[in-house]
Coordinates of C-alpha atoms and ligand atoms in Angstrom, one line a residue:
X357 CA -4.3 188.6 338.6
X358 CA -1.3 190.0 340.3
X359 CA 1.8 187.6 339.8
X360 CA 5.6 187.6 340.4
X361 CA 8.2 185.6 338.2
X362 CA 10.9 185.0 340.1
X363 CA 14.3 184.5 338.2
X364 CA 14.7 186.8 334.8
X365 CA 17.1 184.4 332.4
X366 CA 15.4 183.6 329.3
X367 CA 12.7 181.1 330.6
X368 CA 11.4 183.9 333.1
X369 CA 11.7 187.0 331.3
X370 CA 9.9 185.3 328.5
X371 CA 7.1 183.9 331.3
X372 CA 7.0 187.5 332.7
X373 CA 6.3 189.2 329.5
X374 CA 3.7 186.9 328.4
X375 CA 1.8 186.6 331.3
X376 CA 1.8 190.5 330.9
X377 CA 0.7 189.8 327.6
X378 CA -2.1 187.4 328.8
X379 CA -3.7 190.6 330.4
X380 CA -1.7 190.7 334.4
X381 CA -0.6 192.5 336.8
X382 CA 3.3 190.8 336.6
X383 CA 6.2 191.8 338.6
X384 CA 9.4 190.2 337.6
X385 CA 12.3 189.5 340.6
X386 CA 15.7 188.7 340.3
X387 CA 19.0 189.0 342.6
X388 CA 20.9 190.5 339.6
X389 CA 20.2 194.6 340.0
X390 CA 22.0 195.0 336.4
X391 CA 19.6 192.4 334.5
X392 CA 16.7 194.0 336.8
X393 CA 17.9 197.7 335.3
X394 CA 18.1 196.8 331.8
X395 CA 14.5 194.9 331.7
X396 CA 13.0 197.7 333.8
X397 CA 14.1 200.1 331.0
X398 CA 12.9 197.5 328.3
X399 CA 16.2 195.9 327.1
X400 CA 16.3 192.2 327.0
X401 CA 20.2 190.9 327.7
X402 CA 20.0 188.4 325.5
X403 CA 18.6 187.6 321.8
X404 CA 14.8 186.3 322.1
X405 CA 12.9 186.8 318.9
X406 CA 10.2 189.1 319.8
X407 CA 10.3 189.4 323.6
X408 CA 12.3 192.6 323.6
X409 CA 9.3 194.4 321.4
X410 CA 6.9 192.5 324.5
X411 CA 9.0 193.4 327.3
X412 CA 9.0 197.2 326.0
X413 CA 5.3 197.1 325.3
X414 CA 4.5 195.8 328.9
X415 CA 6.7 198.0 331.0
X416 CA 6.4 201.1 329.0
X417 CA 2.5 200.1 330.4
X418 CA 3.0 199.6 333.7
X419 CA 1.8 196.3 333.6
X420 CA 5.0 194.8 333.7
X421 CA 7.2 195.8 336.0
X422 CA 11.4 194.5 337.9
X423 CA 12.9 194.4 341.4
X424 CA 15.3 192.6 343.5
X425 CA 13.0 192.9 346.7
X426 CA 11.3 189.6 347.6
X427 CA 9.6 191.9 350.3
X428 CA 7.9 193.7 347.4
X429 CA 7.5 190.9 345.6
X430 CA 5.8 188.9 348.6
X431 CA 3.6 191.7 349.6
X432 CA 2.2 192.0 345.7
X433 CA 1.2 188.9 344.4
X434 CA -1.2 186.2 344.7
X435 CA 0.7 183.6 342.8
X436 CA 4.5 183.5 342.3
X437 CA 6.4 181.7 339.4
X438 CA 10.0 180.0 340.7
X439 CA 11.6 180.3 337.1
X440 CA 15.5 179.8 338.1
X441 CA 18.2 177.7 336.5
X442 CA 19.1 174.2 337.9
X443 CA 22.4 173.9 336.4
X444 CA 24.7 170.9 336.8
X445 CA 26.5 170.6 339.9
X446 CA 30.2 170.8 339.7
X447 CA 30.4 167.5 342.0
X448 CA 28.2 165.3 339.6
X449 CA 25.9 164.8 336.9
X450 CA 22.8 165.9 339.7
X451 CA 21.0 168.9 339.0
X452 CA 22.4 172.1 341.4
X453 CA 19.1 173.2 343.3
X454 CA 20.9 176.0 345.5
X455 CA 18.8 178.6 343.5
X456 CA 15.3 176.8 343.5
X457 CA 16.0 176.1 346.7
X458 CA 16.5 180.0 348.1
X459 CA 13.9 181.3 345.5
X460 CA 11.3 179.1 347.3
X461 CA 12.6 180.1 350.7
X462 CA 13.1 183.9 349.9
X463 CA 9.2 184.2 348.3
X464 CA 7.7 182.0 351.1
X465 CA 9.2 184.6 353.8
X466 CA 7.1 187.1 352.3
X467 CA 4.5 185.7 351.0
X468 CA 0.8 186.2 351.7
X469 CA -0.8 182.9 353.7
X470 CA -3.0 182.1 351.0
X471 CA -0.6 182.9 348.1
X472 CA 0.4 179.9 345.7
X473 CA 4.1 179.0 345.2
X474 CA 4.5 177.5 341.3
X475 CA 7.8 175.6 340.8
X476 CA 8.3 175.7 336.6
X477 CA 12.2 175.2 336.9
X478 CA 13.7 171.9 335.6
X479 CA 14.1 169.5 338.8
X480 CA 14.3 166.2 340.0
X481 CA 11.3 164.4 340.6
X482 CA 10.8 164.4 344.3
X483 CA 11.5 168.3 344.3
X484 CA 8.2 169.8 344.4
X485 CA 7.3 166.9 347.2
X486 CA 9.8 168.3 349.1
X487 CA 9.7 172.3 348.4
X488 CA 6.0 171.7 349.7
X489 CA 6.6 169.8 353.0
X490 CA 8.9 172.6 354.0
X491 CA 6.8 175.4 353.1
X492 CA 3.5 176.7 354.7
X493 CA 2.5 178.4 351.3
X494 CA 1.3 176.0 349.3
X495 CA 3.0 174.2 346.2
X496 CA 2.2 173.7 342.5
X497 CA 4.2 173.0 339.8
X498 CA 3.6 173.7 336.2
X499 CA 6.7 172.7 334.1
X500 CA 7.7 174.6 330.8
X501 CA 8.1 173.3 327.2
X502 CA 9.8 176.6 325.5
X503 CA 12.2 176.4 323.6
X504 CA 15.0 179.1 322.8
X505 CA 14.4 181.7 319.4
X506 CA 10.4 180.5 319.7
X507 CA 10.1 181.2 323.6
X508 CA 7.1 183.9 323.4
X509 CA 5.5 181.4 320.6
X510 CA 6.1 178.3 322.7
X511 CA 4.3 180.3 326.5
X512 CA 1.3 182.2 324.2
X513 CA 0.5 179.4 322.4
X514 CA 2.1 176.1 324.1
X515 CA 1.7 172.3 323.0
X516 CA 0.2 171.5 326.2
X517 CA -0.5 172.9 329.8
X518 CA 0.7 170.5 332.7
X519 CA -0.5 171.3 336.3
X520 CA 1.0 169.6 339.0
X521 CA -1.5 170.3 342.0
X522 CA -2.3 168.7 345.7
X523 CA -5.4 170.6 345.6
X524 CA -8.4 172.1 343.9
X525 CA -7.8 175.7 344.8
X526 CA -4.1 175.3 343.6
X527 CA -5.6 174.1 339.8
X528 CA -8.3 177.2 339.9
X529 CA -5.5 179.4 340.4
X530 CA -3.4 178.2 337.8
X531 CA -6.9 178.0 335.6
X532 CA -7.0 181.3 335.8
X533 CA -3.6 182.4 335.4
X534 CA -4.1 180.5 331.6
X535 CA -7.8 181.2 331.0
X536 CA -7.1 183.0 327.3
X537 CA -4.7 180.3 326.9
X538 CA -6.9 177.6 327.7
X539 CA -10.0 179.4 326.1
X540 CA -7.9 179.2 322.9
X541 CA -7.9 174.9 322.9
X542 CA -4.8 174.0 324.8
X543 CA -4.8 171.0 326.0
X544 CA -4.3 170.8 329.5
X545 CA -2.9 167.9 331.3
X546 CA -3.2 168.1 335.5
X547 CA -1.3 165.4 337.3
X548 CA 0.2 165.0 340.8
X549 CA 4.0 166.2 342.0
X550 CA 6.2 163.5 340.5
X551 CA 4.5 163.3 337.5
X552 CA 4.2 167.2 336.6
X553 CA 7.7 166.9 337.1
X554 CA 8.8 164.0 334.7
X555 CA 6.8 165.2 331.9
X556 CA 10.0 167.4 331.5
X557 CA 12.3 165.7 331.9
X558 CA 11.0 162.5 330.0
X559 CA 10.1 165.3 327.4
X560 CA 13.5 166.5 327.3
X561 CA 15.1 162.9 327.3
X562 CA 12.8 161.5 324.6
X563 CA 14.1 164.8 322.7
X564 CA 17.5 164.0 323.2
X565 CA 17.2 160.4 322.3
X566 CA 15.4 161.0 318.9
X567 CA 18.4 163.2 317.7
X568 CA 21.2 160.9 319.0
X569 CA 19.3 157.8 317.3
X570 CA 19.6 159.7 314.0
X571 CA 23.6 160.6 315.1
X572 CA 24.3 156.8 315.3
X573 CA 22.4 156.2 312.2
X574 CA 24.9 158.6 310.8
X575 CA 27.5 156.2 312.4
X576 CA 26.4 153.3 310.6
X577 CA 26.1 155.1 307.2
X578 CA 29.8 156.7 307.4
X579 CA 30.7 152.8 308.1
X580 CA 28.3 151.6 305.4
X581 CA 28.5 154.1 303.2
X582 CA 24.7 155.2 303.3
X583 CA 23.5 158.9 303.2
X584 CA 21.4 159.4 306.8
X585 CA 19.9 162.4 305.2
X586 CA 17.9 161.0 303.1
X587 CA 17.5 157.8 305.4
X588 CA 15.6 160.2 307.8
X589 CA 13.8 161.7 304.7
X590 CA 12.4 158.4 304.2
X591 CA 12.1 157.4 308.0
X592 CA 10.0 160.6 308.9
X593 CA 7.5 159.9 306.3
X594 CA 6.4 157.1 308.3
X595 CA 3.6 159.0 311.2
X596 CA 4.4 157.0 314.0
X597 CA 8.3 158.2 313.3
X598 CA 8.2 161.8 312.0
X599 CA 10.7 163.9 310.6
X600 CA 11.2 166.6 313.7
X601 CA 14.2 166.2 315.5
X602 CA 15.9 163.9 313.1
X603 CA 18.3 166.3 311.7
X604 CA 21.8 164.6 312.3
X605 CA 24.9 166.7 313.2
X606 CA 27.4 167.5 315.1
X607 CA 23.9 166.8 318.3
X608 CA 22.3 168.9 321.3
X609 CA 24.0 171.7 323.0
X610 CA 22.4 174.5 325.2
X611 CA 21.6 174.8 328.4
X612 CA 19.1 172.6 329.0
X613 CA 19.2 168.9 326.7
X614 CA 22.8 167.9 327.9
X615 CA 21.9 169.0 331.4
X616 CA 18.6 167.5 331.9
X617 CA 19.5 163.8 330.5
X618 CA 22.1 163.4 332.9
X619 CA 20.3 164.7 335.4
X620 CA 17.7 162.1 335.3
X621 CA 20.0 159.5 334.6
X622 CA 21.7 160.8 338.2
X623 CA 18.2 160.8 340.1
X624 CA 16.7 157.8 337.8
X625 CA 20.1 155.8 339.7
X626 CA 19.5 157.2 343.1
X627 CA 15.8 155.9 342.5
X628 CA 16.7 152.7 341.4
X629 CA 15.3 152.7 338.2
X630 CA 18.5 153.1 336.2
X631 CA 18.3 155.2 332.5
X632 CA 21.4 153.6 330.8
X633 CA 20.3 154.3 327.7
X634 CA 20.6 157.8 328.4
X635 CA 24.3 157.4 329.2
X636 CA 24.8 156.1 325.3
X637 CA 22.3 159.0 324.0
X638 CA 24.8 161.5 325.5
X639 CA 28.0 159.2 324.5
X640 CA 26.6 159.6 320.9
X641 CA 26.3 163.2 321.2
X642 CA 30.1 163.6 322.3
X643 CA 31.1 161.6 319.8
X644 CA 29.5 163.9 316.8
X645 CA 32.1 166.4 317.7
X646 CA 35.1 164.1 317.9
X647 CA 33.9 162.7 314.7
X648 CA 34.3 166.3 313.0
X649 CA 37.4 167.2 314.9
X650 CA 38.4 163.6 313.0
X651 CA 37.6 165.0 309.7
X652 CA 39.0 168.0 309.9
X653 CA 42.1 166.4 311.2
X654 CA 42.1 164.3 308.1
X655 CA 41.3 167.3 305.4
X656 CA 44.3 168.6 307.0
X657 CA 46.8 166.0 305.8
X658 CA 46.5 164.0 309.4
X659 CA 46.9 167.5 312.0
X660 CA 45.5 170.9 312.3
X661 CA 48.7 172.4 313.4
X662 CA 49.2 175.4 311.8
X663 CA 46.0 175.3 309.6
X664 CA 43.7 178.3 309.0
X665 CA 40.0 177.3 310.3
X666 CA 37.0 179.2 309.7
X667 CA 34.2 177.9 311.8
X668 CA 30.6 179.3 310.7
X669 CA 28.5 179.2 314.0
X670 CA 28.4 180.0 317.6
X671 CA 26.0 179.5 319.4
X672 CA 24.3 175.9 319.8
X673 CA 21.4 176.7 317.4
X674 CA 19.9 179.3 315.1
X675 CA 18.0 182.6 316.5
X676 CA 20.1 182.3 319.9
X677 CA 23.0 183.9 321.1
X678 CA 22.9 180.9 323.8
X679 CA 26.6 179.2 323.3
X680 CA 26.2 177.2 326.7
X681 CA 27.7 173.4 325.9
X682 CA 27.9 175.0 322.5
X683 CA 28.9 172.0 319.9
X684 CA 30.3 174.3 318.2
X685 CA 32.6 176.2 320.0
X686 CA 33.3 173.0 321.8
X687 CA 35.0 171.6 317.8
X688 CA 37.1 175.2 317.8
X689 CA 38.4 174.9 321.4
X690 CA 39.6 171.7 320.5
X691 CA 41.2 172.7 317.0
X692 CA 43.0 175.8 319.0
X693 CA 44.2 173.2 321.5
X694 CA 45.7 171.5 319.0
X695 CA 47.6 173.8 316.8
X696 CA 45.2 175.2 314.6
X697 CA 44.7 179.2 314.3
X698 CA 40.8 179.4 314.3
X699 CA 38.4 182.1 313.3
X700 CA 34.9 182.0 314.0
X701 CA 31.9 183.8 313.1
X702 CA 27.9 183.6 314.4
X703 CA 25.1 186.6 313.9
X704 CA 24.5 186.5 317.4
X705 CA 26.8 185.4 319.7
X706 CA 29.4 186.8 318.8
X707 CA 29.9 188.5 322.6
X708 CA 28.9 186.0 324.4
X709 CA 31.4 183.2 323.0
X710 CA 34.4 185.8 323.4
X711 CA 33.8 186.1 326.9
X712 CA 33.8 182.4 327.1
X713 CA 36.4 181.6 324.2
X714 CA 38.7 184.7 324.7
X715 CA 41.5 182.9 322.7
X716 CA 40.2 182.0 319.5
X717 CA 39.8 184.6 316.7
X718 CA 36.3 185.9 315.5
X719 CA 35.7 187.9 312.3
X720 CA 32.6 190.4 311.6
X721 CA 31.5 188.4 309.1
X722 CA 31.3 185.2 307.2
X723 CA 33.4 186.0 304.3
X724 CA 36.2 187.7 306.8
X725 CA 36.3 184.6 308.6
X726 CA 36.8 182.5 305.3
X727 CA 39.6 184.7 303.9
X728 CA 42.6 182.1 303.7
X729 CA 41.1 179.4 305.2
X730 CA 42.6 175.8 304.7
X731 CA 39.4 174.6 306.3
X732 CA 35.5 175.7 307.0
X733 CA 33.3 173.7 309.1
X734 CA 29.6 174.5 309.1
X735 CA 28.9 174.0 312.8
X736 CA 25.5 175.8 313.3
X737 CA 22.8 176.0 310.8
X738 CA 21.8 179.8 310.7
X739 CA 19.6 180.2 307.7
X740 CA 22.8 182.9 306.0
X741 CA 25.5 180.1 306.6
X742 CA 23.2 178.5 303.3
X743 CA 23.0 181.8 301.4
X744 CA 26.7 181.5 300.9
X745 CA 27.5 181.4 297.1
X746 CA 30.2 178.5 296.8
X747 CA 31.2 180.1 293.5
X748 CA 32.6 183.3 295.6
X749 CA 33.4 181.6 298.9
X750 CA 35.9 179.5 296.9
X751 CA 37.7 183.4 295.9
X752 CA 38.5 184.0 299.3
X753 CA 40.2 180.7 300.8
X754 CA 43.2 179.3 300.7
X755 CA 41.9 175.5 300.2
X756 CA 38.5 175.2 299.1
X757 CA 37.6 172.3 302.2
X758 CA 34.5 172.5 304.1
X759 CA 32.8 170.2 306.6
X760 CA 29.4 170.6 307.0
X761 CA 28.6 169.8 310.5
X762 CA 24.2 170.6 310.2
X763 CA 23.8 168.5 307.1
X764 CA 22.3 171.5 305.6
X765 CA 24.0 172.6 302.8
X766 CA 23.5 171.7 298.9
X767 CA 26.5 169.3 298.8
X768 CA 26.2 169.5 294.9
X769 CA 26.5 172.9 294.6
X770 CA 29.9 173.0 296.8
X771 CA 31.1 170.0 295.3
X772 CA 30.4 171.7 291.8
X773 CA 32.4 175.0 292.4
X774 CA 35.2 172.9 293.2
X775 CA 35.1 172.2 296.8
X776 CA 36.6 169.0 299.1
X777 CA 32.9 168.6 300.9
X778 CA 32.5 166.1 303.7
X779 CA 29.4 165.9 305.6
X780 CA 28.5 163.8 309.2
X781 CA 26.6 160.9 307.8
X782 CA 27.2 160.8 304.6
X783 CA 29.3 158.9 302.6
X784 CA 33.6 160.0 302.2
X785 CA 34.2 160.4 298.7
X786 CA 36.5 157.4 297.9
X787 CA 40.7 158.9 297.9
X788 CA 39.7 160.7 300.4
X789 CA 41.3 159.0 302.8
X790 CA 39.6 159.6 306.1
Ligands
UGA1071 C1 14.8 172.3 324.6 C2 13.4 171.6 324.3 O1 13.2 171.5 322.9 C3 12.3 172.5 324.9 O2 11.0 171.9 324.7 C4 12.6 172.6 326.4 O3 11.6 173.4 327.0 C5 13.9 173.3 326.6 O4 14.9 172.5 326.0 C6 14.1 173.5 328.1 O5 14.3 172.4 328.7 O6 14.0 174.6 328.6 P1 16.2 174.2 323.4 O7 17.3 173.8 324.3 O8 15.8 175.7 323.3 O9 14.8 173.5 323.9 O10 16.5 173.7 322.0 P2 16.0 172.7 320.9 O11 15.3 173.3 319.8 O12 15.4 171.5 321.6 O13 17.5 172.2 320.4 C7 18.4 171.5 321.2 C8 19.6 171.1 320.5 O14 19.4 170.0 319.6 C9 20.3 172.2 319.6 O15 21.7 172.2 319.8 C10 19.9 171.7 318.2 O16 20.8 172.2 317.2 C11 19.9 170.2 318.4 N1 19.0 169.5 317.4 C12 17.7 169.7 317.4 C13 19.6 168.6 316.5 O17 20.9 168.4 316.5 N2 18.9 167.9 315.6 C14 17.5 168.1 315.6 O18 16.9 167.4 314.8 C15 16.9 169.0 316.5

């Protein structure tokens, strides 16, 4: 089939490529001539395990191919993909729908009378309802599930396919757009417009929730004096419960977790079917990162003023360069702001949280970043960050303190070559005095 994907970030390049991959005609659109430049000459502008090889592959073919004209775009395909951000607006917790919004406007100007316009942006429920009463092209809408460092994974070979459709001819279409994918077992689930669209975010909120009930478990153990690592060994052996997403921290970041649960708290209100409990989810969340900037403060003798911090970790997880609401860099802001002269160091996104974090100091490495620290916080959980030999790390600070903010690291091993560790959850070492 011959398709467009409009909007190139990481959900639609990713969409783009594999639909390529899936053996069509793809055409990818965006407004941005520089992004549409570098992935028409097969560089991806951000790091995406295995789409760049993909993206290469498919263009260098033909089969895959950029612009910035919507005429083009219109003129070419028989079903168009609406992949654009919904960002929160500036003015509330709502989500910002200026760019679905003049994607679905742009395509439907051009667009063939019996093309099919497929919404698979994050958006209120009501949107697609909406998009499809003011359009004469007709309206599906077929929500994603990928996440970030296992995008191409997550669209070859996803969980489950949901088709929002008004009509028969709308769930062919998208039938065919998935047949290998389907052919392969995947289950899929076809619903109407409001539905389609709460699978995500219900998907995303029971996400969110999972991981902030484990953070306030960690609460109660650093009151109580419990570990919550192994509590949520122990609670993910029970099936109903399972062990994924029970990894307590310093909680969510990215661009799309913090976002999307207060986005559907916002529309859940203006519905009248209030999600409180999503307001405490991302209360917990916040207060993971005040709880490290808490123990840092307190390895530091009561204030960071003055103190040398290392922070291993950037960007809000491993295998991204994504720092957007990174918890990370959000911990270093605050130590700059108050006093502290902080270094920080991630394998990927590096560039990205310069632009963003001009003022703080980045090293090209782990060990330059620990070289005279009074302090390390472990703050993302790249698999090299646990690679580090305590033994020699200990050489090259100042004060051999570390906070491990991923609950990740062999506390044994640091505490064995001589280091202060502290990490969220579990218990404080009696003297310690924090
Ligand atoms: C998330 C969802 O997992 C995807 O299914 C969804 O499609 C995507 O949002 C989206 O809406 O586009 P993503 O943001 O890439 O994907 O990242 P996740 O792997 O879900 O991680 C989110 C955050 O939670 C990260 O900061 C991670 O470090 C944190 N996390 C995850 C924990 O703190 N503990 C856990 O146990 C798991």
């Amino acid at each position: 089939m011959r398709l467009t994907v409009i909007g190139t970030g990481y959900l639609g390049a990713t969409h783009a490529a594999c639909m390529a991959e899936l053996g069509h005609e793809v055409l990818g659109v965006d407004v941005d001539p520089d992004k549409i430049a570098a992935l028409q000459s097969g560089r991806v502008p951000f790091h995406e395990p295995g789409l760049p090889e993909l993206i290469a592959r498919h263009t260098a073919s033909g089969r895959l191919r950029f612009t910035t004209s919507y005429e083009e775009a219109g003129a070419f395909g028989e079903v168009h993909f609406v992949c654009v951000g919904t960002p929160q607006r500036a003015d509330s917790d709502g989500a910002d729908l200026t760019y679905v919004d003049a994607a679905f406007a742009a395509i439907a100007a051009h667009a063939a009378e019996d093309a099919l316009l497929v919404g698979k942006s994050t958006v209120p429920v009501g949107t697609a309802r909406r998009l499809a009463d003011t359009h004469d092209t007709e309206v599906a809408w077929n929500p994603e599930f990928l996440r970030e460092g296992f995008a191409v994974e997550d669209t070859l070979r996803p969980d489950r396919l949901v088709f929002g459709v008004a009509s028969s001819r709308a769930e062919a279409a998208l039938r065919e757009v998935y047949a290998p994918v389907l052919a392969a077992g995947t289950p899929l689930v076809t619903a109407d417009f409001p539905t389609a669209e709460l699978v995500k975010t219900a998907a995303n909120a029971f996400l969110a929730t999972k991981i902030s009930f484990i953070n306030a478990m960690a609460e109660v153990c650093e009151a109580a004096g419990g570990d919550v690592g192994i509590l949520a060994e122990a609670l993910g052996h029970d099936d109903r419960i399972g062990r994924k997403f029970l990894r307590a921290g310093v909680g969510f970041g990215g661009g799309c977790l913090p976002k999307d649960i207060r986005a559907f708290a916002h529309r859940a209100d203006e519905l009248g079917a209030p999600l409180r409990f999503l307001r405490e989810v991302d209360a917990i969340n916040m207060r993971r990162r005040d709880r490290v900037v808490e123990l840092a403060r307190g390895l530091c003798g009561g204030a960071v003023l003055g103190a040398r911090v290392a922070v291993l970790g950037a960007a809000f997880k491993p295998d991204s360069d994504d720092i957007r609401d990174s918890p990370a860099l959000n911990v270093a802001a605050r130590l700059k702001l108050d006093g502290a002269d902080v270094t920080v160091y991630d394998p990927e996104a590096m560039d990205n949280a310069r632009k963003t974090f001009p003022l703080l100091g980045y090293a090209m490495s782990a060990e330059e970043a620990l070289l005279g620290a009074d302090l390390v916080l472990h703050l993302t959980e790249w698999p090299q960050f646990r690679e580090i030999d305590p033994a020699r790390a200990r050489s090259l600070v100042s004060r051999p303190h570390i906070v491990d903010g991923r609950g990740v690291l062999d506390a044994d091993r640091w505490t064995s070559a001589g280091w202060r560790f502290l990490a969220l959850g579990r218990p404080v070492p009696a003297g310690e005095g924090i």
